[in-house]
XYZ file of N, CA and C in Angstrom:
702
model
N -1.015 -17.398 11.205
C -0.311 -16.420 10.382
C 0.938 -15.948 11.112
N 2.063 -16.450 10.597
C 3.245 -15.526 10.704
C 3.545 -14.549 9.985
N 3.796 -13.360 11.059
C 4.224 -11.974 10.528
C 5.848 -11.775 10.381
N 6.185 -10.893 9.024
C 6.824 -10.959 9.003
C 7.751 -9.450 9.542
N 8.834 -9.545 10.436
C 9.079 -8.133 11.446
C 10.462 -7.764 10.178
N 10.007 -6.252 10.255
C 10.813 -5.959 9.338
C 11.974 -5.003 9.991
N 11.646 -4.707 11.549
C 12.377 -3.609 12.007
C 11.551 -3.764 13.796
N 12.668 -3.786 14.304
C 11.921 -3.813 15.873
C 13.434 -3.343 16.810
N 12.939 -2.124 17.779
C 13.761 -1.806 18.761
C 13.278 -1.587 19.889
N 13.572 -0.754 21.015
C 12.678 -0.455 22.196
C 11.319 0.687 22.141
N 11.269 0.953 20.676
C 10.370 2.199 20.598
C 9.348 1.547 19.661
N 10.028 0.924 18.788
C 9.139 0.946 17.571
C 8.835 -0.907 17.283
N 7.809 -1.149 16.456
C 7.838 -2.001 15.998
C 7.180 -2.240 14.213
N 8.210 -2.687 13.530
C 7.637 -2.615 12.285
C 7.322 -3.650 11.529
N 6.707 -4.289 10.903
C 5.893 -5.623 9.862
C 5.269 -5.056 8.547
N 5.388 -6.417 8.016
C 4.954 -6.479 7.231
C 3.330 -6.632 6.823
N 2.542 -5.496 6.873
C 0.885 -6.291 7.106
C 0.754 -6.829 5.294
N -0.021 -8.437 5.600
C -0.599 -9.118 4.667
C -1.487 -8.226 4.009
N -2.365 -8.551 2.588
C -3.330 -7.975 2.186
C -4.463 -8.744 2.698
N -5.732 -7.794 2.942
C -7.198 -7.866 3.724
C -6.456 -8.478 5.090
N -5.892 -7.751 5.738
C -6.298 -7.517 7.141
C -6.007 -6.262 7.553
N -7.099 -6.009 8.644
C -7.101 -4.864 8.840
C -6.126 -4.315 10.403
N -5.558 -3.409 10.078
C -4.683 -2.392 10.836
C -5.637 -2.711 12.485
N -7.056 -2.220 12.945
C -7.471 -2.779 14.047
C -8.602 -2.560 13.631
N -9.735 -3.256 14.697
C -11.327 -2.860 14.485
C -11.513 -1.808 14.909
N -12.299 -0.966 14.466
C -13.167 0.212 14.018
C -15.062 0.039 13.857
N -15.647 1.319 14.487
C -16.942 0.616 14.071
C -16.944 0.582 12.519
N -16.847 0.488 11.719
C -17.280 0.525 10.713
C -16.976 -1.118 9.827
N -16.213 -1.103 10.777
C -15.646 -2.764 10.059
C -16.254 -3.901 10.872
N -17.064 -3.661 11.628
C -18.228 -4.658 12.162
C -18.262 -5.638 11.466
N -18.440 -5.684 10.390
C -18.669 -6.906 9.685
C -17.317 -8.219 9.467
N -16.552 -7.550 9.773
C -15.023 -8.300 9.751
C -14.629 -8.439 11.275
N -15.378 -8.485 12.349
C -15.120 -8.534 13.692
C -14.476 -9.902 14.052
N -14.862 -11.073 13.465
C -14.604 -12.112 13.422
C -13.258 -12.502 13.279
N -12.300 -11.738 12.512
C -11.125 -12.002 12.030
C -10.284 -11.183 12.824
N -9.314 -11.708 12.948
C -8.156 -10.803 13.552
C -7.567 -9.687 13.073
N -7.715 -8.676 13.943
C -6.816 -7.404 13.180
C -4.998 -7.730 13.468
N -4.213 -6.772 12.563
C -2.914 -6.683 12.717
C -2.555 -6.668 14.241
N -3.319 -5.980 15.331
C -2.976 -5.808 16.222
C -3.017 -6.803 17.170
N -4.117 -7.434 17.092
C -4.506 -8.892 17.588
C -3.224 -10.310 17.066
N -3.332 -9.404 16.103
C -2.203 -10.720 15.363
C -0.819 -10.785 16.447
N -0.439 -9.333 16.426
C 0.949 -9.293 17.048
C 0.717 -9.538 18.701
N -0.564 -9.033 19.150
C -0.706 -9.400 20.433
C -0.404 -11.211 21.066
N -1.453 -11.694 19.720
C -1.217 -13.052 20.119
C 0.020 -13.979 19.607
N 0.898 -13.322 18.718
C 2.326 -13.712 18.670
C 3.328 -13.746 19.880
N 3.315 -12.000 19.668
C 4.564 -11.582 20.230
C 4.076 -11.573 22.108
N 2.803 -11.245 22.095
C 2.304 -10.870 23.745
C 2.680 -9.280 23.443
N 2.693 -8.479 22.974
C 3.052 -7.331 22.738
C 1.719 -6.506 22.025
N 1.450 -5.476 23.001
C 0.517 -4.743 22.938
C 1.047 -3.102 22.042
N 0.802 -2.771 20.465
C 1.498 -1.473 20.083
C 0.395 -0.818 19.307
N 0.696 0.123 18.947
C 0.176 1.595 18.723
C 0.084 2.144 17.484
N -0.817 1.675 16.565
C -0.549 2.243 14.613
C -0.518 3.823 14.625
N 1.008 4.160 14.110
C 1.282 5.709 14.136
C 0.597 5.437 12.426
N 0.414 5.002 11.824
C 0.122 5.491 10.509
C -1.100 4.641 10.280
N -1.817 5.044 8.742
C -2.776 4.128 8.273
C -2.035 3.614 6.833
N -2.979 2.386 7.027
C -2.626 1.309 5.836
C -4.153 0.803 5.417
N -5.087 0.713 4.524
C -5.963 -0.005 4.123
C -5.625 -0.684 3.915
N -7.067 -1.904 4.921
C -7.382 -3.142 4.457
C -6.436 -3.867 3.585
N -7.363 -3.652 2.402
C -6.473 -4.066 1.291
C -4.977 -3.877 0.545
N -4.617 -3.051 1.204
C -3.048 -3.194 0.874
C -2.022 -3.299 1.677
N -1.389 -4.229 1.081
C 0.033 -4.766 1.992
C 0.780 -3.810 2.184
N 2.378 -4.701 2.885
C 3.177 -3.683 2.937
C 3.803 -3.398 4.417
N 4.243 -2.268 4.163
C 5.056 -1.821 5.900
C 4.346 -1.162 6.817
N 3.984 -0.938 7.819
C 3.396 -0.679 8.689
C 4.535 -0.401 9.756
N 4.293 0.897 10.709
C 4.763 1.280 11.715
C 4.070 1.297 13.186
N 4.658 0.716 14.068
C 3.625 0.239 14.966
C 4.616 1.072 16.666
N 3.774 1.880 17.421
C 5.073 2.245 18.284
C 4.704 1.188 19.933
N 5.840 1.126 20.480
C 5.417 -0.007 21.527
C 4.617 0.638 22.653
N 4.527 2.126 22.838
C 4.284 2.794 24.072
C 2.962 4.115 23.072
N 2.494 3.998 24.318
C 1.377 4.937 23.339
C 2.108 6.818 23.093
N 2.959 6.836 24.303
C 3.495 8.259 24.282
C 4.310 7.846 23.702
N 4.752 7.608 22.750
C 5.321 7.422 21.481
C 5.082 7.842 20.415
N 4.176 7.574 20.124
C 3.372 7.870 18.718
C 3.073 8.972 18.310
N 3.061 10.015 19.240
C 3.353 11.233 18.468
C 3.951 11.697 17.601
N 5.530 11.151 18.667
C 7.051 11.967 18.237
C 7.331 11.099 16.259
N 6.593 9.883 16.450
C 6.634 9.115 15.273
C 5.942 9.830 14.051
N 4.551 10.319 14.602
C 3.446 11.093 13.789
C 4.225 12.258 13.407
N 4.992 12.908 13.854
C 5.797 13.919 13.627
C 6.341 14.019 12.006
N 7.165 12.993 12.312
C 7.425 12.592 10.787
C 7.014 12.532 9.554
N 5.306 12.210 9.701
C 4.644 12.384 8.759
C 3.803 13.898 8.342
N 3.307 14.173 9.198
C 3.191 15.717 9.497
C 4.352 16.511 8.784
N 5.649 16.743 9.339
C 6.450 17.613 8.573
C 7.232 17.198 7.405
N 6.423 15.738 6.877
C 6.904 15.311 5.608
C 8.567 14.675 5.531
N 8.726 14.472 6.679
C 10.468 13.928 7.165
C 10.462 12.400 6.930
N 9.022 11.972 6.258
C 9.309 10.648 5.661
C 9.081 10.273 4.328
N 10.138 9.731 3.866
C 9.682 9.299 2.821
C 9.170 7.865 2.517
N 7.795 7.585 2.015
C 7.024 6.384 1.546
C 7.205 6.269 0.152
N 7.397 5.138 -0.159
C 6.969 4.238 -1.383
C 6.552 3.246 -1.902
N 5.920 3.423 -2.395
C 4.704 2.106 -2.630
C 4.866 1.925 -4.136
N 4.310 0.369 -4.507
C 4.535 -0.038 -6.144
C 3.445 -0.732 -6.200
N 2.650 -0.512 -7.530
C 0.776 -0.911 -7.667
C 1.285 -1.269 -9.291
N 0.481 -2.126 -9.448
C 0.210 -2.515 -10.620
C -1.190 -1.615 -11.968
N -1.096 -1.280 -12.576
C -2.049 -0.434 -12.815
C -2.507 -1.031 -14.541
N -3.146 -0.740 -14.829
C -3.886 -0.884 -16.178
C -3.887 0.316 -16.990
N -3.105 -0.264 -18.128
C -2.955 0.270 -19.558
C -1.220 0.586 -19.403
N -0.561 1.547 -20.008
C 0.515 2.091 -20.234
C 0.653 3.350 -19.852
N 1.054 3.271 -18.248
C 0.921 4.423 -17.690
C 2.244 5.458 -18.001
N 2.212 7.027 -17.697
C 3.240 7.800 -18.065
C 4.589 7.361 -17.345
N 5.420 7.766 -18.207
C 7.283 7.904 -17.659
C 7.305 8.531 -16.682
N 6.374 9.392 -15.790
C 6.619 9.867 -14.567
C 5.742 11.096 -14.876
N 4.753 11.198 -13.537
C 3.463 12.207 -13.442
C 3.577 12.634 -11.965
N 3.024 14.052 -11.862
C 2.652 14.954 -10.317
C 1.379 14.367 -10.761
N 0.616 13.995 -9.737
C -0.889 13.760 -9.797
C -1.028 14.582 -8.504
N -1.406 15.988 -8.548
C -1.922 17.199 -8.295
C -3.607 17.144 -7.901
N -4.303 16.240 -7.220
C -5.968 16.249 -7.356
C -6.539 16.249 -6.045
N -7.082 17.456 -5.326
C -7.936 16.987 -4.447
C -8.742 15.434 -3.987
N -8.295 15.418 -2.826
C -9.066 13.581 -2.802
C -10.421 13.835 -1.498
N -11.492 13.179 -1.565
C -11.883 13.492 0.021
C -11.767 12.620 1.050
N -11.612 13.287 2.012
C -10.659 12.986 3.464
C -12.064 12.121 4.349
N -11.805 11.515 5.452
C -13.030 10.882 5.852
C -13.874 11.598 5.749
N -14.019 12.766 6.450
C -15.376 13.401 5.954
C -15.950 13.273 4.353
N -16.907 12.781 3.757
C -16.776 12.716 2.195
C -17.318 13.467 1.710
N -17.957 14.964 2.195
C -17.986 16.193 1.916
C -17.079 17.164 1.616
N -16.071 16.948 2.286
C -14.704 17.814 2.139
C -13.526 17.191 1.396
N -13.123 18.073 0.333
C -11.780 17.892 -0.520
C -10.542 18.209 -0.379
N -9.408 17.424 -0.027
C -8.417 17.911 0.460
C -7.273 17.880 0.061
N -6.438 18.795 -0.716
C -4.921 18.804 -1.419
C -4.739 17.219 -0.725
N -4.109 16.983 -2.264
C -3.679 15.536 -1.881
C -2.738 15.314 -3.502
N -1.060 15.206 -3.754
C -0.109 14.646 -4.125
C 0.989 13.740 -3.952
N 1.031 13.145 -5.100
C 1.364 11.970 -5.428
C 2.337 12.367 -6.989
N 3.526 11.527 -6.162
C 4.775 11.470 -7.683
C 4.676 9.908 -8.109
N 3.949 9.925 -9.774
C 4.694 8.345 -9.892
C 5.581 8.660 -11.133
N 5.853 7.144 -10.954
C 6.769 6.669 -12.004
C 6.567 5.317 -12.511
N 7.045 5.389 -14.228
C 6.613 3.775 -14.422
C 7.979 3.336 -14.546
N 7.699 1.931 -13.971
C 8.633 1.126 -14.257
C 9.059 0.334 -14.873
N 8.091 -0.777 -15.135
C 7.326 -1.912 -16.124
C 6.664 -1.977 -16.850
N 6.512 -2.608 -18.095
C 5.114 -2.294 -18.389
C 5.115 -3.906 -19.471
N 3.683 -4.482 -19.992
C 3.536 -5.736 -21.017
C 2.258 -5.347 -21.391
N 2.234 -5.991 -22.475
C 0.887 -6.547 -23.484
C 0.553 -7.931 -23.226
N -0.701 -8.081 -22.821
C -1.000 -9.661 -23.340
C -1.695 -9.828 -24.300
N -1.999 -10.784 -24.751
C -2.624 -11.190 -25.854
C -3.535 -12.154 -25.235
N -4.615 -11.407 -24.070
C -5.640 -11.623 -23.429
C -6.671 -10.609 -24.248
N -7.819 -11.041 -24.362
C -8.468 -10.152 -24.567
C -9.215 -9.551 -23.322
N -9.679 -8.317 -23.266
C -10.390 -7.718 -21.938
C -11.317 -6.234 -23.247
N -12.475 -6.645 -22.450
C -13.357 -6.030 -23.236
C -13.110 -4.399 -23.039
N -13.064 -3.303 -24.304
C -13.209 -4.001 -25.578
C -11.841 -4.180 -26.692
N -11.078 -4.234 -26.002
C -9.738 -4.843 -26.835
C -9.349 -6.044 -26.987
N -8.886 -6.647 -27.830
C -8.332 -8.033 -28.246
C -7.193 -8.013 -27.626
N -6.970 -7.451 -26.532
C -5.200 -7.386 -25.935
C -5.404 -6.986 -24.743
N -4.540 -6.862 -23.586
C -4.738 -6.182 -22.776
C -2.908 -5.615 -22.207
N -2.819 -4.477 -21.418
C -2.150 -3.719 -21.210
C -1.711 -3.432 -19.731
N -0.581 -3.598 -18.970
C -0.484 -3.384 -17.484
C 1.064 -2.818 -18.042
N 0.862 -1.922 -16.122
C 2.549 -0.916 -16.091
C 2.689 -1.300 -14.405
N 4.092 -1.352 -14.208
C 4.143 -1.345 -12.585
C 4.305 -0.345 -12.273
N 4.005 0.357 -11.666
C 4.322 2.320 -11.204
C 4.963 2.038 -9.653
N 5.876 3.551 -8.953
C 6.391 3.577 -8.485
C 5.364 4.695 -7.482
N 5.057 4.574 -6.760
C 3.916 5.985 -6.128
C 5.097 6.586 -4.649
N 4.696 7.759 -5.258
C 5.242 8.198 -3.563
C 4.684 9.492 -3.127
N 3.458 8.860 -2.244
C 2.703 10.436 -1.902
C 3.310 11.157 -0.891
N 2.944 12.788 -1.107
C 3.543 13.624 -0.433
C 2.332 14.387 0.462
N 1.228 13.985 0.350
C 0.223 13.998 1.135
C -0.418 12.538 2.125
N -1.189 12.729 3.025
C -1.726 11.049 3.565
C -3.345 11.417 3.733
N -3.801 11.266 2.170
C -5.468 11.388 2.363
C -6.045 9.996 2.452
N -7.039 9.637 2.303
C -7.195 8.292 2.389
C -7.802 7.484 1.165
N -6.999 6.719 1.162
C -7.314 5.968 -0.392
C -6.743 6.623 -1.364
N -5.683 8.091 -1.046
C -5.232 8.612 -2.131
C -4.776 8.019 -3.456
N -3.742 7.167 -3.215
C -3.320 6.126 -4.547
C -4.225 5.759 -4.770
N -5.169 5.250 -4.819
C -6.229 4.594 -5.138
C -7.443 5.167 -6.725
N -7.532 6.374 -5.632
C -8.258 8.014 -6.523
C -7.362 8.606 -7.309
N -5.766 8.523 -7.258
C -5.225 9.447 -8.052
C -4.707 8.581 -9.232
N -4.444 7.050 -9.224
C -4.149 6.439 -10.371
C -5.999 5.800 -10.704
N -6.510 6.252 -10.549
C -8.155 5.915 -11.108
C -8.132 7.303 -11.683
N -7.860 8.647 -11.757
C -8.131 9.712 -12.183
C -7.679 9.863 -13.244
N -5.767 9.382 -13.336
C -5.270 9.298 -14.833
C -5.679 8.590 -15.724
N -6.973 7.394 -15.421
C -7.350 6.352 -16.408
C -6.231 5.328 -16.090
N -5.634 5.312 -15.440
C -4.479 4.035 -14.829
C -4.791 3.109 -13.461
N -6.463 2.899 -13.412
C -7.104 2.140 -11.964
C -5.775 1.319 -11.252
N -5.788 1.202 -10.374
C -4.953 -0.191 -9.646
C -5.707 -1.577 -10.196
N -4.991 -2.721 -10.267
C -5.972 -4.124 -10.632
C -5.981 -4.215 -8.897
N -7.445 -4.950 -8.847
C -7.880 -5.740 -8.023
C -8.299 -4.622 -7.392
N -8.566 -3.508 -7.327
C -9.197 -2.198 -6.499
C -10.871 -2.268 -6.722
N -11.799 -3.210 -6.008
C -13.060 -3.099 -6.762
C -14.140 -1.916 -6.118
N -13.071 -0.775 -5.629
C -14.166 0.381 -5.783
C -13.437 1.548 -6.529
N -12.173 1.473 -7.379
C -12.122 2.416 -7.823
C -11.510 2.066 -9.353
N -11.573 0.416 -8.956
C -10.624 -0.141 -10.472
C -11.628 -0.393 -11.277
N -10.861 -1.181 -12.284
C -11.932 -1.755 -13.774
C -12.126 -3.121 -13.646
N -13.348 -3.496 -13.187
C -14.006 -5.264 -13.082
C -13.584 -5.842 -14.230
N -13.642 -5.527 -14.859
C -13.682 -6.386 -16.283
C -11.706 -7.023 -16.341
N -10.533 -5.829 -16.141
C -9.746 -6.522 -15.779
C -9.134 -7.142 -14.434
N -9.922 -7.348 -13.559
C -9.809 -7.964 -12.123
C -10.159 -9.091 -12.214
N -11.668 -9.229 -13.120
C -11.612 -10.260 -13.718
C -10.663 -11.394 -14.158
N -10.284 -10.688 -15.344
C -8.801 -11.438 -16.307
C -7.938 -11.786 -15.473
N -7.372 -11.177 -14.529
C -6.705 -11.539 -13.446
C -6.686 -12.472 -12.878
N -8.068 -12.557 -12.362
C -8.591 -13.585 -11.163
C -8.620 -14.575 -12.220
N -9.420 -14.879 -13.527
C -9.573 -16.167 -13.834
C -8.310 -16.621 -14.654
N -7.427 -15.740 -15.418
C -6.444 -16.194 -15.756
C -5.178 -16.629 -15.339
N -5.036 -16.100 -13.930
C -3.577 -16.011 -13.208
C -4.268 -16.596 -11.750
N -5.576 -16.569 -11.071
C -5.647 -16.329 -9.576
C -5.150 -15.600 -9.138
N -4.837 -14.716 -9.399
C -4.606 -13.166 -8.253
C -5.838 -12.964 -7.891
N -6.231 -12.212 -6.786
C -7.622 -11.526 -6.639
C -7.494 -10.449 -5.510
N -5.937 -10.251 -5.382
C -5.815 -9.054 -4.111
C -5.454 -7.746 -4.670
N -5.494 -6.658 -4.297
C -5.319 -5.508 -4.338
C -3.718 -5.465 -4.789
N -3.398 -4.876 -5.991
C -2.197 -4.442 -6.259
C -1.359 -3.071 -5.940
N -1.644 -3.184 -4.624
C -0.808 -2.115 -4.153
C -0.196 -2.390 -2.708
N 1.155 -2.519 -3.064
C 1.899 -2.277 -1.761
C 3.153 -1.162 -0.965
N 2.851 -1.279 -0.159
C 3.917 -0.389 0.920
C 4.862 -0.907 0.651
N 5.600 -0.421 0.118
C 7.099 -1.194 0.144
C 8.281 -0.806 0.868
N 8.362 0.761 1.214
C 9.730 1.300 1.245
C 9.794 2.501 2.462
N 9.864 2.302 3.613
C 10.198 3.871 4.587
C 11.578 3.900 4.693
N 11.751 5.935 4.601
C 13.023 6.539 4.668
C 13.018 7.598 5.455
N 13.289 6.828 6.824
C 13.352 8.245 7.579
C 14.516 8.362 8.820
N 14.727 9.199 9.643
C 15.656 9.348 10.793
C 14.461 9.128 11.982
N 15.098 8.457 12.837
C 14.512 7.615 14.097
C 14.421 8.665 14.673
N 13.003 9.101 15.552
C 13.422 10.764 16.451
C 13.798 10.078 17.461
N 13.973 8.850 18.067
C 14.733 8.837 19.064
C 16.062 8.255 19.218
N 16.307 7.815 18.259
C 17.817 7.185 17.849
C 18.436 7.449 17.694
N 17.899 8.525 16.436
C 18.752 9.323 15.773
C 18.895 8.500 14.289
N 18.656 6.980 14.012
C 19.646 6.187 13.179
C 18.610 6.775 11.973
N 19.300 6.545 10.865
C 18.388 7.002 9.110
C 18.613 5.222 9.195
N 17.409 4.977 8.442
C 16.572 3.781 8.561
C 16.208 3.615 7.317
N 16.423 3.131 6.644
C 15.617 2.380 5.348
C 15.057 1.300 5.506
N 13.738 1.116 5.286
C 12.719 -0.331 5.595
C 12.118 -0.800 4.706
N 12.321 -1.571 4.390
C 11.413 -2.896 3.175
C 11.040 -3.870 3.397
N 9.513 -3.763 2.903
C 9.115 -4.810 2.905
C 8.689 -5.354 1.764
N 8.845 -7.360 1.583
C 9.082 -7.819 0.951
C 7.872 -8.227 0.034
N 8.114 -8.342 -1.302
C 6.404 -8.813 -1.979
C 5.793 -10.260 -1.330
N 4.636 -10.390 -1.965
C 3.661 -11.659 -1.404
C 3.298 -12.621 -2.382
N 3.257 -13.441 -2.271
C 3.501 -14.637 -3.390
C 2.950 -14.089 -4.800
N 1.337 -13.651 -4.249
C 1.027 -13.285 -6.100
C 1.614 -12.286 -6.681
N 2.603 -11.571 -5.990
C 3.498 -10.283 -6.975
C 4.597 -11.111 -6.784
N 5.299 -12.228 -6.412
C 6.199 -12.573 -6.997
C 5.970 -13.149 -8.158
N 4.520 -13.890 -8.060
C 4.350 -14.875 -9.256
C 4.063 -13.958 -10.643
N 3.894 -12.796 -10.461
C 3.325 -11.583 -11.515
C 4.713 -11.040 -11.916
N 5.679 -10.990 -11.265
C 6.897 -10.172 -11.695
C 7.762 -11.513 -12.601
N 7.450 -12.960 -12.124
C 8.000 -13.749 -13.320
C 6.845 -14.412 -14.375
N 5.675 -13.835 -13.908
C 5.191 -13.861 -15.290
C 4.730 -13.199 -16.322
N 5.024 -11.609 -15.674
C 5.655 -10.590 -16.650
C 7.158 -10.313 -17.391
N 7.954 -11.238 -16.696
C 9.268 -10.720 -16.847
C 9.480 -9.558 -15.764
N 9.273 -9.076 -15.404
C 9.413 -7.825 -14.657
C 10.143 -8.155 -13.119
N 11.341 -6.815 -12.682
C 12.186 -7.036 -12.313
C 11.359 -6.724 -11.040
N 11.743 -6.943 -10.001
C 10.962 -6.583 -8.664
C 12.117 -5.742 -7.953
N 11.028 -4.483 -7.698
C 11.871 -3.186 -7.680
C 12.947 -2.907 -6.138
N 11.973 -3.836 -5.562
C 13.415 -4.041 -4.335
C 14.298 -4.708 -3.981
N 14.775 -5.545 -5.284
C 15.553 -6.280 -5.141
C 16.797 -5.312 -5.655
């Protein structure tokens, strides 16, 4: 696997992580020990040992911020903490989602006892009908949305477009099987439709304002020309 570097200086290092791999092992991911994490990946590329200032699930692609020095990662964490970054991410979602929603909903935080303010601005961008059937309609319905949370709970996008009745496709703990399904057997997609696409922030040690993108992955290119749909970072 070649990674693709979307941003690299003496502090930082940034990529593109694939979908299903994971950021690093954790006990809990025991069962995936076998496979290489992101970190392993870049270790055995680059020989470069770095530091995830942020989280990314598993399953979703996208940009990732990685710092080269561990006393680093603070001044990086900073950013997210006083909200001095801006993220954006674009998910594919099911049905005909709104012209633009605050999704305002407590999400719970690892602890899964505790509920924790957690917002999210989307926006739609895209949207088609097929003339698939998906039970129980003779049709079926997708929107591309624009997400940009202003909180970092975990799995937030996930819980907050499952709350409006707008699941992510390919999400099989918070989406709708029945169209992940349609997906998988009609198109072969079978990954998680949600990616990191977009950081906007000022370097705390540079100083430089930075815009970072990262680029889609074959099955959202193959989905944006076989929706018609324009791909939003171009």
């Amino acid at each position: 696997m070649s990674l693709e570097i979307i941003f690299e200086d003496d502090y930082l290092l940034c990529v593109n992580k694939p979908n299903n791999v994971l950021v690093h092992h954790a006990f809990h991911s025991r069962n995936v020990a076998d496979e290489d994490s992101l970190l392993q990946i870049i270790e055995n590329e680059k020989g470069l040992k770095v530091y995830p200032i942020h989280r990314l699930d598993r399953k979703t692609s996208g940009i990732i911020l990685l710092a080269k020095q561990k006393e680093f990662v603070s001044k990086f964490q900073e950013l997210f903490t006083k909200n001095e970054i801006q993220k954006t991410y674009y998910g594919v979602v099911r049905g005909f989602s709104p012209e633009s929603k605050t999704i305002d909903t407590p999400v719970k935080g690892r602890d899964a006892n505790v509920h924790k303010d957690a917002l999210t601005l989307l926006k739609t961008l895209e949207n088609v009908t097929l003339q698939i059937p998906v039970k129980p309609y003779d049709s079926s319905r997708y929107s591309l949305v624009e997400l940009s949370p202003k909180t970092g709970r975990m799995h937030q996008l996930r819980v907050h477009t499952n709350k409006i009745s707008h699941p992510l496709i390919g999400d099989a703990k918070y989406g709708d099987k029945n169209h992940d399904v349609m997906f998988d057997k009609n198109f072969g997609w079978k990954n998680l439709f949600l990616h990191a696409g977009k950081l906007e922030f000022t370097h705390p040690f540079s100083s430089e304002a930075l815009i970072l993108k990262a680029s889609f992955a074959e099955d959202w290119m193959a989905l944006f020309k076989q929706f018609s749909w324009k791909n939003p970072l171009v």
